[in-house]
Short mmCIF file of C-alpha atoms in Angstrom, two decimals:
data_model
loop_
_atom_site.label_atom_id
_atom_site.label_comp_id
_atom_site.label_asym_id
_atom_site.label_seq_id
_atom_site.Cartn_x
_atom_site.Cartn_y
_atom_site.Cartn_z
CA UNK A 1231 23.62 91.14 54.80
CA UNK A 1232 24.00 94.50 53.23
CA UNK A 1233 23.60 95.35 49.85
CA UNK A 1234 24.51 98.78 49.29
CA UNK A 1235 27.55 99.43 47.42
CA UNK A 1236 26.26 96.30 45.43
CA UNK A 1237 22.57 96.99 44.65
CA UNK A 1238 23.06 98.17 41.46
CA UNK A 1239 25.15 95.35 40.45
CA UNK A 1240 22.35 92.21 42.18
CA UNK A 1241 19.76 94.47 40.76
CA UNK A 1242 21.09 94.16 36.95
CA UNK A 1243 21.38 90.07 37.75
CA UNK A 1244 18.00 89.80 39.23
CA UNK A 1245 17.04 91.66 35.90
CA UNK A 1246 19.28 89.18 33.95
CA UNK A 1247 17.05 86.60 35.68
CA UNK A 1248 19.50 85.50 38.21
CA UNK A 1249 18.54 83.08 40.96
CA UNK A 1250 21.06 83.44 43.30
CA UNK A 1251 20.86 87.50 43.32
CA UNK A 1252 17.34 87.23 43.57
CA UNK A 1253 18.08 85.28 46.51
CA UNK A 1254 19.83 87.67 47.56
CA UNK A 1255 17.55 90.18 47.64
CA UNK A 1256 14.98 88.19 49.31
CA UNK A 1257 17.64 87.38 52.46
CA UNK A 1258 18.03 91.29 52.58
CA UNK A 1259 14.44 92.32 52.41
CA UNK A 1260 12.72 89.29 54.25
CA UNK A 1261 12.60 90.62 57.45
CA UNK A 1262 11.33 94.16 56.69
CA UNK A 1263 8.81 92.73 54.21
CA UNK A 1264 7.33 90.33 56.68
CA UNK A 1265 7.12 92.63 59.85
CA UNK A 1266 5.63 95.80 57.72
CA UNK A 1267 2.68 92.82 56.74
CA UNK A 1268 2.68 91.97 60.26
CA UNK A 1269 2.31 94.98 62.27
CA UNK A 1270 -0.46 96.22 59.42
CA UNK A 1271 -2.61 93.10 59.21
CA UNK A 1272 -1.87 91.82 62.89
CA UNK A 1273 -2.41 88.42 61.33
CA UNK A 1274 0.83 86.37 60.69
CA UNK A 1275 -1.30 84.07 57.61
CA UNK A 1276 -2.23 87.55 56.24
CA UNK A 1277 1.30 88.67 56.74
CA UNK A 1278 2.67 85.36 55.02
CA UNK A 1279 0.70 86.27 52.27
CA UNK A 1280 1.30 89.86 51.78
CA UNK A 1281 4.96 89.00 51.90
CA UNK A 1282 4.83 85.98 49.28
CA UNK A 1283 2.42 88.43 46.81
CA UNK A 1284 5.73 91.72 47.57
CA UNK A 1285 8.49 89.24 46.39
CA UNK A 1286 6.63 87.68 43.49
CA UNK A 1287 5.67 91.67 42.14
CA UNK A 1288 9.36 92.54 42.92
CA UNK A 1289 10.26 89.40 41.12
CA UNK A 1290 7.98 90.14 38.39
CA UNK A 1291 8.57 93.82 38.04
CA UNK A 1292 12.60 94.02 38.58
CA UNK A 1293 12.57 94.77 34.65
CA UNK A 1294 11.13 98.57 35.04
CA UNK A 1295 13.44 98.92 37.84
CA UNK A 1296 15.32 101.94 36.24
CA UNK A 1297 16.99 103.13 39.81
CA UNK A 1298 14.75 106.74 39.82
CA UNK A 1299 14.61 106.00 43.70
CA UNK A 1300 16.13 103.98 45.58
CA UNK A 1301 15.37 99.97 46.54
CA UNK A 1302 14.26 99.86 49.45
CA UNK A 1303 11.96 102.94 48.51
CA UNK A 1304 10.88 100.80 45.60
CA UNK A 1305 10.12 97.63 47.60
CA UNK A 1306 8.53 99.82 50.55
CA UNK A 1307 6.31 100.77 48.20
CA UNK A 1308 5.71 97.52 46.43
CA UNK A 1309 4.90 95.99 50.35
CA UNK A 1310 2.46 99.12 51.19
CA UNK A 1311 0.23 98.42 48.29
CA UNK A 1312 0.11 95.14 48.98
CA UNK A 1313 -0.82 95.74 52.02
CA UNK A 1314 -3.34 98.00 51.17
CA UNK A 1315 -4.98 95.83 48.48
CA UNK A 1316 -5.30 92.83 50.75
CA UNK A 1317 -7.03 95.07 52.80
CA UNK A 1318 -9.42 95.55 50.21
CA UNK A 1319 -10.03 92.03 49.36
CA UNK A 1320 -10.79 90.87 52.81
CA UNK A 1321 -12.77 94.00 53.61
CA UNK A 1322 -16.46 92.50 52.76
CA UNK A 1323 -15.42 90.18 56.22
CA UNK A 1324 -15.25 92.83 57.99
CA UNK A 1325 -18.84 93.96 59.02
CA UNK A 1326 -19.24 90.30 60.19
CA UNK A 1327 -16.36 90.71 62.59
CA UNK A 1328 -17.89 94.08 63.61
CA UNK A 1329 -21.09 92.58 64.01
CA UNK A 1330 -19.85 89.69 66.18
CA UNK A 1331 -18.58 91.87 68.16
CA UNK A 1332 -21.64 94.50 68.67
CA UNK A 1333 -24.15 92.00 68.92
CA UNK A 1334 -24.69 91.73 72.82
CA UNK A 1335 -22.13 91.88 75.34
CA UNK A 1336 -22.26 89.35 77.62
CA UNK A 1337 -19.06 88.71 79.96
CA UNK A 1338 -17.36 86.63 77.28
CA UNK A 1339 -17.30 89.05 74.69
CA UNK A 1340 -16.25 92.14 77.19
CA UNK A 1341 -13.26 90.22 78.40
CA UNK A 1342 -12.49 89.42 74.57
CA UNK A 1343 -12.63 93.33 74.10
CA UNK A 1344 -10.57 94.26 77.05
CA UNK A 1345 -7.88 91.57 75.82
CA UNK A 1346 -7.57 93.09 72.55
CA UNK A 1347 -8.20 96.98 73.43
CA UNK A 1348 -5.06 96.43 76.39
CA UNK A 1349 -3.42 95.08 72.56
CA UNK A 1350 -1.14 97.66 71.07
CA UNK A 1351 -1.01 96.24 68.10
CA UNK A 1352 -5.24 95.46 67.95
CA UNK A 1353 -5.35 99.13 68.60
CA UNK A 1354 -2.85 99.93 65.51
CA UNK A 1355 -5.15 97.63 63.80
CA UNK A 1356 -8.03 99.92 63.64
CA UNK A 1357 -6.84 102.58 62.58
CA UNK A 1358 -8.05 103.95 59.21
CA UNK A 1359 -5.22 102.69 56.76
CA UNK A 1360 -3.68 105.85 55.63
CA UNK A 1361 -2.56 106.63 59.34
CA UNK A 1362 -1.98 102.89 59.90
CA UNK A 1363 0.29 102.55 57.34
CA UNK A 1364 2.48 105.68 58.64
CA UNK A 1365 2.50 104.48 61.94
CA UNK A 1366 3.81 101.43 60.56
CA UNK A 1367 6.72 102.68 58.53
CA UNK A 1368 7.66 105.08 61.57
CA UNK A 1369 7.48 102.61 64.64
CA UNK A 1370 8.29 99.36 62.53
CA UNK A 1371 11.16 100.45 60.48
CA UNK A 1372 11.67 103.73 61.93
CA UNK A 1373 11.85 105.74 58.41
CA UNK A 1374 12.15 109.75 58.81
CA UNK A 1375 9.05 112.12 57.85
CA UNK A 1376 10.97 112.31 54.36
CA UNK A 1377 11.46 108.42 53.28
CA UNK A 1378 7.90 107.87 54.63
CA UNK A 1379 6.29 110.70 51.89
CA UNK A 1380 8.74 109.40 49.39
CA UNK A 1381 7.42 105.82 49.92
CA UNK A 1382 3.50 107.00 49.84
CA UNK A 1383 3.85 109.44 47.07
CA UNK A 1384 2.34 112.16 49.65
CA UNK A 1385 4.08 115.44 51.50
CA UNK A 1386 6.08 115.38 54.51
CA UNK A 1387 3.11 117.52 55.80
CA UNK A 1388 0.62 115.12 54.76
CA UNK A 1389 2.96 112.51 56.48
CA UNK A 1390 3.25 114.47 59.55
CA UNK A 1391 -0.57 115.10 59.34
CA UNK A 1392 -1.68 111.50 59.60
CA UNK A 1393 1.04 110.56 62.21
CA UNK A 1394 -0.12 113.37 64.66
CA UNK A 1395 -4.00 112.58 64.05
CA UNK A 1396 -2.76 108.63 64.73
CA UNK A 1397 -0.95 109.96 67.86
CA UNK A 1398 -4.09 111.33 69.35
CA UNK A 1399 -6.06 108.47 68.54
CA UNK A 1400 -3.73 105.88 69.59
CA UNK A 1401 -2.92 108.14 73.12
CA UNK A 1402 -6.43 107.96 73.75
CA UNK A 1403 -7.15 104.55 73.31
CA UNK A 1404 -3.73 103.37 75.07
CA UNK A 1405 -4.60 105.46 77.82
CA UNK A 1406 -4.16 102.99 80.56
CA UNK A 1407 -0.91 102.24 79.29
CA UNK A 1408 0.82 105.91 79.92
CA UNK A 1409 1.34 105.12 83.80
CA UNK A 1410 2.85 101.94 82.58
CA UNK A 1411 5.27 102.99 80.54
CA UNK A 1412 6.30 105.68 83.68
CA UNK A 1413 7.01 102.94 85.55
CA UNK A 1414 9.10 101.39 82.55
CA UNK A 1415 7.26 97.94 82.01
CA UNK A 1416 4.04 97.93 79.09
CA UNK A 1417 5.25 94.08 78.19
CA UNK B 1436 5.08 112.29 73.79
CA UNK B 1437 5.06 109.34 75.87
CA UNK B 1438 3.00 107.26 72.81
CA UNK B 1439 6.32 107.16 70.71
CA UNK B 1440 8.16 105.04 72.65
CA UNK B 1441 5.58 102.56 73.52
CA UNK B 1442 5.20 102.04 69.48
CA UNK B 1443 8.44 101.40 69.30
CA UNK B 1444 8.42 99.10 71.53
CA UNK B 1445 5.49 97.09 70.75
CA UNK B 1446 5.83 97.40 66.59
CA UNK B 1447 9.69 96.11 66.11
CA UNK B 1448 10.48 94.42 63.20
CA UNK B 1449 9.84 90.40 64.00
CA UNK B 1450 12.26 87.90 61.78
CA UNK B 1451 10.19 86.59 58.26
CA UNK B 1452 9.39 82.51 59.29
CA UNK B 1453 11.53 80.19 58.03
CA UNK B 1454 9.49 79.04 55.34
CA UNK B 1455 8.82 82.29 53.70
CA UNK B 1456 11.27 81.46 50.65
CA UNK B 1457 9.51 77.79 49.81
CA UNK B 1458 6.41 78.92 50.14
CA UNK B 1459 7.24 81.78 47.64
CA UNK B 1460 8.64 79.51 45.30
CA UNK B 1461 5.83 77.42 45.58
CA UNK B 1462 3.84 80.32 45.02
CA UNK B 1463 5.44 81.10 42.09
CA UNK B 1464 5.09 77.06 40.82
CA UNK B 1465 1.42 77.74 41.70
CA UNK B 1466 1.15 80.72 39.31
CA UNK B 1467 3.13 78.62 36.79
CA UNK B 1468 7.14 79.34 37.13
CA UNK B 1469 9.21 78.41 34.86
CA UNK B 1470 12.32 80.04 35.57
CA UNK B 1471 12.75 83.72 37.13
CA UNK B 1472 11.63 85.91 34.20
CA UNK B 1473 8.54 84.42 34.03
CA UNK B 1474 7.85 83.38 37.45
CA UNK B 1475 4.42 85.47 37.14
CA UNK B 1476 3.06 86.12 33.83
CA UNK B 1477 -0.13 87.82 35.27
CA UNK B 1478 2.06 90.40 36.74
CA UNK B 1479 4.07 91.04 33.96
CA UNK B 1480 1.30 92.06 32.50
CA UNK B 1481 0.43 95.12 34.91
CA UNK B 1482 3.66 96.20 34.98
CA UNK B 1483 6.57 97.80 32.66
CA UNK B 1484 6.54 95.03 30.31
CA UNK B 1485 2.36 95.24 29.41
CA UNK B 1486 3.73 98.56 28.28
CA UNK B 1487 5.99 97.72 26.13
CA UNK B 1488 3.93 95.54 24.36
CA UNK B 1489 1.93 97.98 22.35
CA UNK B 1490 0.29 97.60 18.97
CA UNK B 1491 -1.06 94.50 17.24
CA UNK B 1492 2.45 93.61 15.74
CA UNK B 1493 4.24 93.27 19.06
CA UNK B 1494 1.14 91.63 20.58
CA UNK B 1495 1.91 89.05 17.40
CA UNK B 1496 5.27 88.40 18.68
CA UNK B 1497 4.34 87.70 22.02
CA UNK B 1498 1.92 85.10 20.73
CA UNK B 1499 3.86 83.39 18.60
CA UNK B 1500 6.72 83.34 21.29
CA UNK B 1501 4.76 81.69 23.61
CA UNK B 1502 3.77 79.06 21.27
CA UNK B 1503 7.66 78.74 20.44
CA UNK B 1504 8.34 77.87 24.06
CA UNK B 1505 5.63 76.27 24.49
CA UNK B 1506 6.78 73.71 21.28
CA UNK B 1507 10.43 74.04 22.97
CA UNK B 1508 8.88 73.05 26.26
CA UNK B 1509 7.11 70.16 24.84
CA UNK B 1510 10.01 68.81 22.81
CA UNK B 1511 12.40 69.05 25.57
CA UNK B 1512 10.14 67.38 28.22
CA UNK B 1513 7.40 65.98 26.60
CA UNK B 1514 3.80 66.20 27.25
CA UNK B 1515 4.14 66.62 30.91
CA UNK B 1516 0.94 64.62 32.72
CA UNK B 1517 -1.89 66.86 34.20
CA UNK B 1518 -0.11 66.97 37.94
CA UNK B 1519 3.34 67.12 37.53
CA UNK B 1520 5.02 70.06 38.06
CA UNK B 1521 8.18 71.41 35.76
CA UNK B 1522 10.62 74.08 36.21
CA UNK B 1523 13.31 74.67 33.90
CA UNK B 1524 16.54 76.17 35.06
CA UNK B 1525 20.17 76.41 35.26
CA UNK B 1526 21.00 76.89 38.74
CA UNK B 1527 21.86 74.17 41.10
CA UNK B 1528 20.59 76.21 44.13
CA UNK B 1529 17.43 77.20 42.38
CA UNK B 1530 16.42 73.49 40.99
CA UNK B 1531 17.44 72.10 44.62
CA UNK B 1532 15.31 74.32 46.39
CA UNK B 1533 12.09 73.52 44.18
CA UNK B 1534 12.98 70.10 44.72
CA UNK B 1535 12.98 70.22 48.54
CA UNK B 1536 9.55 72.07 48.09
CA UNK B 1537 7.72 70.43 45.97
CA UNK B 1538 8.67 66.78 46.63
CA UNK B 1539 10.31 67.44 50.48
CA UNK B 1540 13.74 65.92 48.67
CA UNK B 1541 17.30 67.26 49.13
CA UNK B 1542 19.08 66.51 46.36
CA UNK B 1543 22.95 67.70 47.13
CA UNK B 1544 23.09 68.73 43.59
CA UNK B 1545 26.51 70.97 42.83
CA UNK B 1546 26.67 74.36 41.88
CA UNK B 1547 29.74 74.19 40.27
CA UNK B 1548 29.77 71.39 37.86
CA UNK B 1549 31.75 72.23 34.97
CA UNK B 1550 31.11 69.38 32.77
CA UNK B 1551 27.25 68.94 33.61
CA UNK B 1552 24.64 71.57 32.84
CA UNK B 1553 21.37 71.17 34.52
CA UNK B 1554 18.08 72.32 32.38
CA UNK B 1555 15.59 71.56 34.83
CA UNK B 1556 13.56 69.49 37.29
CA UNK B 1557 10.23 67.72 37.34
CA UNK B 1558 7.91 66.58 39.86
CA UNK B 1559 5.19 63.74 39.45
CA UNK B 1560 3.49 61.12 41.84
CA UNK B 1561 6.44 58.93 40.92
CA UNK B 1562 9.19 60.55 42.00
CA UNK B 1563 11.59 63.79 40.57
CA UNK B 1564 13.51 63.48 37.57
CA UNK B 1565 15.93 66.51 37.41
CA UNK B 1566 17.69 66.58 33.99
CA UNK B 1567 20.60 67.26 32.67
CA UNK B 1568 23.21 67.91 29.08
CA UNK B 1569 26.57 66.03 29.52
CA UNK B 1570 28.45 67.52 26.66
CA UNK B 1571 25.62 67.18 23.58
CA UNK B 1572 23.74 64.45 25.35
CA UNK B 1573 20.52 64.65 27.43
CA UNK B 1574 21.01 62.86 30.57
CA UNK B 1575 18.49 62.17 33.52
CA UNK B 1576 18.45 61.56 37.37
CA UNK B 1577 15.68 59.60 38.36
CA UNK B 1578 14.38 59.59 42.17
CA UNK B 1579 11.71 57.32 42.32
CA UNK B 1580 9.46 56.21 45.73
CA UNK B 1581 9.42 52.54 44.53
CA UNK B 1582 10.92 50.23 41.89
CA UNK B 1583 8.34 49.56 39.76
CA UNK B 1584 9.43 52.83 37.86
CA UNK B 1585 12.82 51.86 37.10
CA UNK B 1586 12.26 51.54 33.42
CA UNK B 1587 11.49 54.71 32.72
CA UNK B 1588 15.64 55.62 33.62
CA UNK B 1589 16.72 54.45 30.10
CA UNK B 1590 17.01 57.39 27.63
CA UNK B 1591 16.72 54.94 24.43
CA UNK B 1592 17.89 51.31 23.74
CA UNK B 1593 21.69 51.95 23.76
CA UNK B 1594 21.63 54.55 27.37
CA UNK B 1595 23.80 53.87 30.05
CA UNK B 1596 21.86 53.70 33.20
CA UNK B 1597 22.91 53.05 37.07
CA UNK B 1598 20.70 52.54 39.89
CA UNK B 1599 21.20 52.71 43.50
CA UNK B 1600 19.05 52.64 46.73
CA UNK B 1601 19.59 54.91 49.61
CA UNK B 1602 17.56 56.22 51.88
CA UNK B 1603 14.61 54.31 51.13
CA UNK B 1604 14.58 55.56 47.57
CA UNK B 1605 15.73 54.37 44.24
CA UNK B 1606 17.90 56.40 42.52
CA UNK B 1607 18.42 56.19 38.77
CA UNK B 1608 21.16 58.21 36.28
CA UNK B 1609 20.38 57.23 32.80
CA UNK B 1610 22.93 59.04 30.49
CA UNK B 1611 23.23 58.03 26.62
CA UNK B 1612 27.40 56.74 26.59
CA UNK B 1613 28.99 55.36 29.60
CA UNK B 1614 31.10 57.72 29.38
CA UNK B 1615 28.38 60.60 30.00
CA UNK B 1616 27.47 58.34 32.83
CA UNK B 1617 31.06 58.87 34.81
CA UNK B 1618 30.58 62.51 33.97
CA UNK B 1619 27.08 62.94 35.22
CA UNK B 1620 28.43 62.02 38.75
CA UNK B 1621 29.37 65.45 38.71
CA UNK B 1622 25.60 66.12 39.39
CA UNK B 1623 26.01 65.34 42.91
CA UNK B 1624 29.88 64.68 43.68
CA UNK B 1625 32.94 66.36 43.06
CA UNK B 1626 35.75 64.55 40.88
CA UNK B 1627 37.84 63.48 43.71
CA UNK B 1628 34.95 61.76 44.96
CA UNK B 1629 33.96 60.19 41.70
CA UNK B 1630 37.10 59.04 40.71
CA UNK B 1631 37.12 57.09 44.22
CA UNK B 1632 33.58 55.82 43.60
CA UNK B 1633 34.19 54.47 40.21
CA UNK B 1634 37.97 52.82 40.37
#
């Protein structure tokens, strides 16, 4: 389903408070709103939620919608800052997790490390959230330099910036996968 | 850079679950929907509307407008009991899909009905009630899990009511003329249909 020779037109019924368009809008966007929540969180309940929390602000913000950028820019952005502010909400459980995870390393916990370090997306995951998010919006939804700053409110420098100090990070950690992907299998 | 591809790869964009739209809806009920402009008062308020709203005078009109619809509310539906759950809307789609969520019911209610306008839906621990206007007249459908609340169908002393079981629940219309009551078949069945049911 495409919308765009029509957005302007399901965009003034969703502001009308149309059902049906808004409907519409949440057939279009479902899939890119969902995976975005996914591959940031790496948690599908987190990623349920983020989701729910982007359609309800679209839903309840439609009415400033006055078409300065585009939709999908608009609901990009809408998704990132959801993202990022569940982030911060479930942060304070994070040093617990860390903890878990420092505190001694018997064989158990190594082979829980290995299985999530050999994880692409557990690797994505720990990132600091200004690269994660780029590496998101690049790799998930495979935006240009350009739709990526226009989404974050940043440069295309800045962009490029955080993607090549991702890059490193990720090529680092992901090491072992390089031969891999040579060979043409990293499933 | 032999990174990019890998990413690719592994971070595609996965399909939404199938139960992303109910539980948004339900989200929504949670947060206290009542139709799509207000499905989320608390973000109104953080966003273009809070600033609109500026200066004691408008802030006066939003109070009093809430107490409007809340009198509105309360006239149309009465005092709705601490657990049920209301929405109030004109969309066949829209009233069906709250239905299925909050009470796991499909009601085939038709989005083209002409001579019925739905108003809205409720949801209590005896059944749904989704209501209705057949010309100036209020008119109910009443889905109840067991027959003890069968009396609650009638409208007033003179209403019209029929009742009819199917699949293990009872279902009610309760209109205020017999006439509204052929009508209000609409709800559910087209006029072909209708005019076979009832000759």
């Amino acid at each position: 389903m495409v919308l765009d020779a029509n957005d302007r037109e399901v965009i003034e019924a969703c502001q009308r408070g149309d059902y049906d368009a808004f409907r519409l809008l949440f057939e279009t966007y479902k899939d890119r709103v969902y995976s975005i929540a996914l591959r940031y969180s790496g948690d599908e309940a987190a990623a349920m939620d983020i989701a729910q929390e982007t359609f309800l602000k679209l839903l309840s913000s439609i009415q400033s919608f006055r078409g300065d950028s585009s939709l999908e820019t608009w609901l990009y952005r809408i998704v990132v800052n959801r993202c990022l502010d569940h982030q911060r909400s479930s942060r304070k459980l994070m040093p617990f997790i860390q903890d878990f995870l420092d505190a001694g390393e018997n064989q158990l916990k190594k082979l829980l490390r290995a299985e999530v370090e050999n994880d692409v997306q557990g690797i994505v995951g720990k990132l600091p959230a200004d690269q994660r998010i780029v590496i998101v919006l690049r790799y998930t939804e495979g935006l240009s330099y350009e739709e990526i700053a226009a989404i974050l409110n940043c440069s295309k420098g800045t962009v490029a910036s955080r993607l090549n100090r991702a890059h490193s990070v990720l090529e680092r950690r992901l090491s072992h996968l390089r031969g891999a992907w040579g060979g043409g299998n990293v499933d | 850079m032999w990174i990019e591809p890998v990413l690719a790869r592994k971070l595609h964009r996965v399909a939404a679950p199938e139960d992303l739209w109910n539980r948004t809806l339900m989200r929504g009920a949670d947060t206290r929907v009542c139709g799509l402009e207000t499905l989320s008062p608390a973000e109104h308020r953080d966003e273009s509307r809070c600033r609109s709203l500026r200066g004691r005078a408008t802030g006066a009109v939003v109070v009093w407008g809430m107490v409007a619809a809340m009198l509105v509310v309360v006239l149309v539906w009465g005092v709705p009991s601490r657990r049920d759950l209301v929405i109030s809307s004109a969309s066949a789609i829209q009233i069906r899909d709250w239905v299925k969520a909050n009470a796991g019911l499909d009601v085939p209610l038709l989005a083209d009905s002409s001579n019925v306008r739905l108003t809205g839906a409720r949801v209590s621990h005896d059944g749904v009630e989704i209501a209705c206007r057949v010309g100036r007249h209020d008119a109910k459908l009443l889905i109840s899990k067991n027959k003890s609340s069968v009396q609650h169908a009638a409208l007033n002393a003179n209403s019209s009511t029929i009742s009819w079981g199917m699949n293990n629940r009872l279902y009610t219309l309760a209109c205020a003329t017999p006439e509204d009551l052929r009508i209000a078949c609409l709800l559910c069945h087209s006029s072909s249909e209708r005019r076979m049911a009832l000759n």
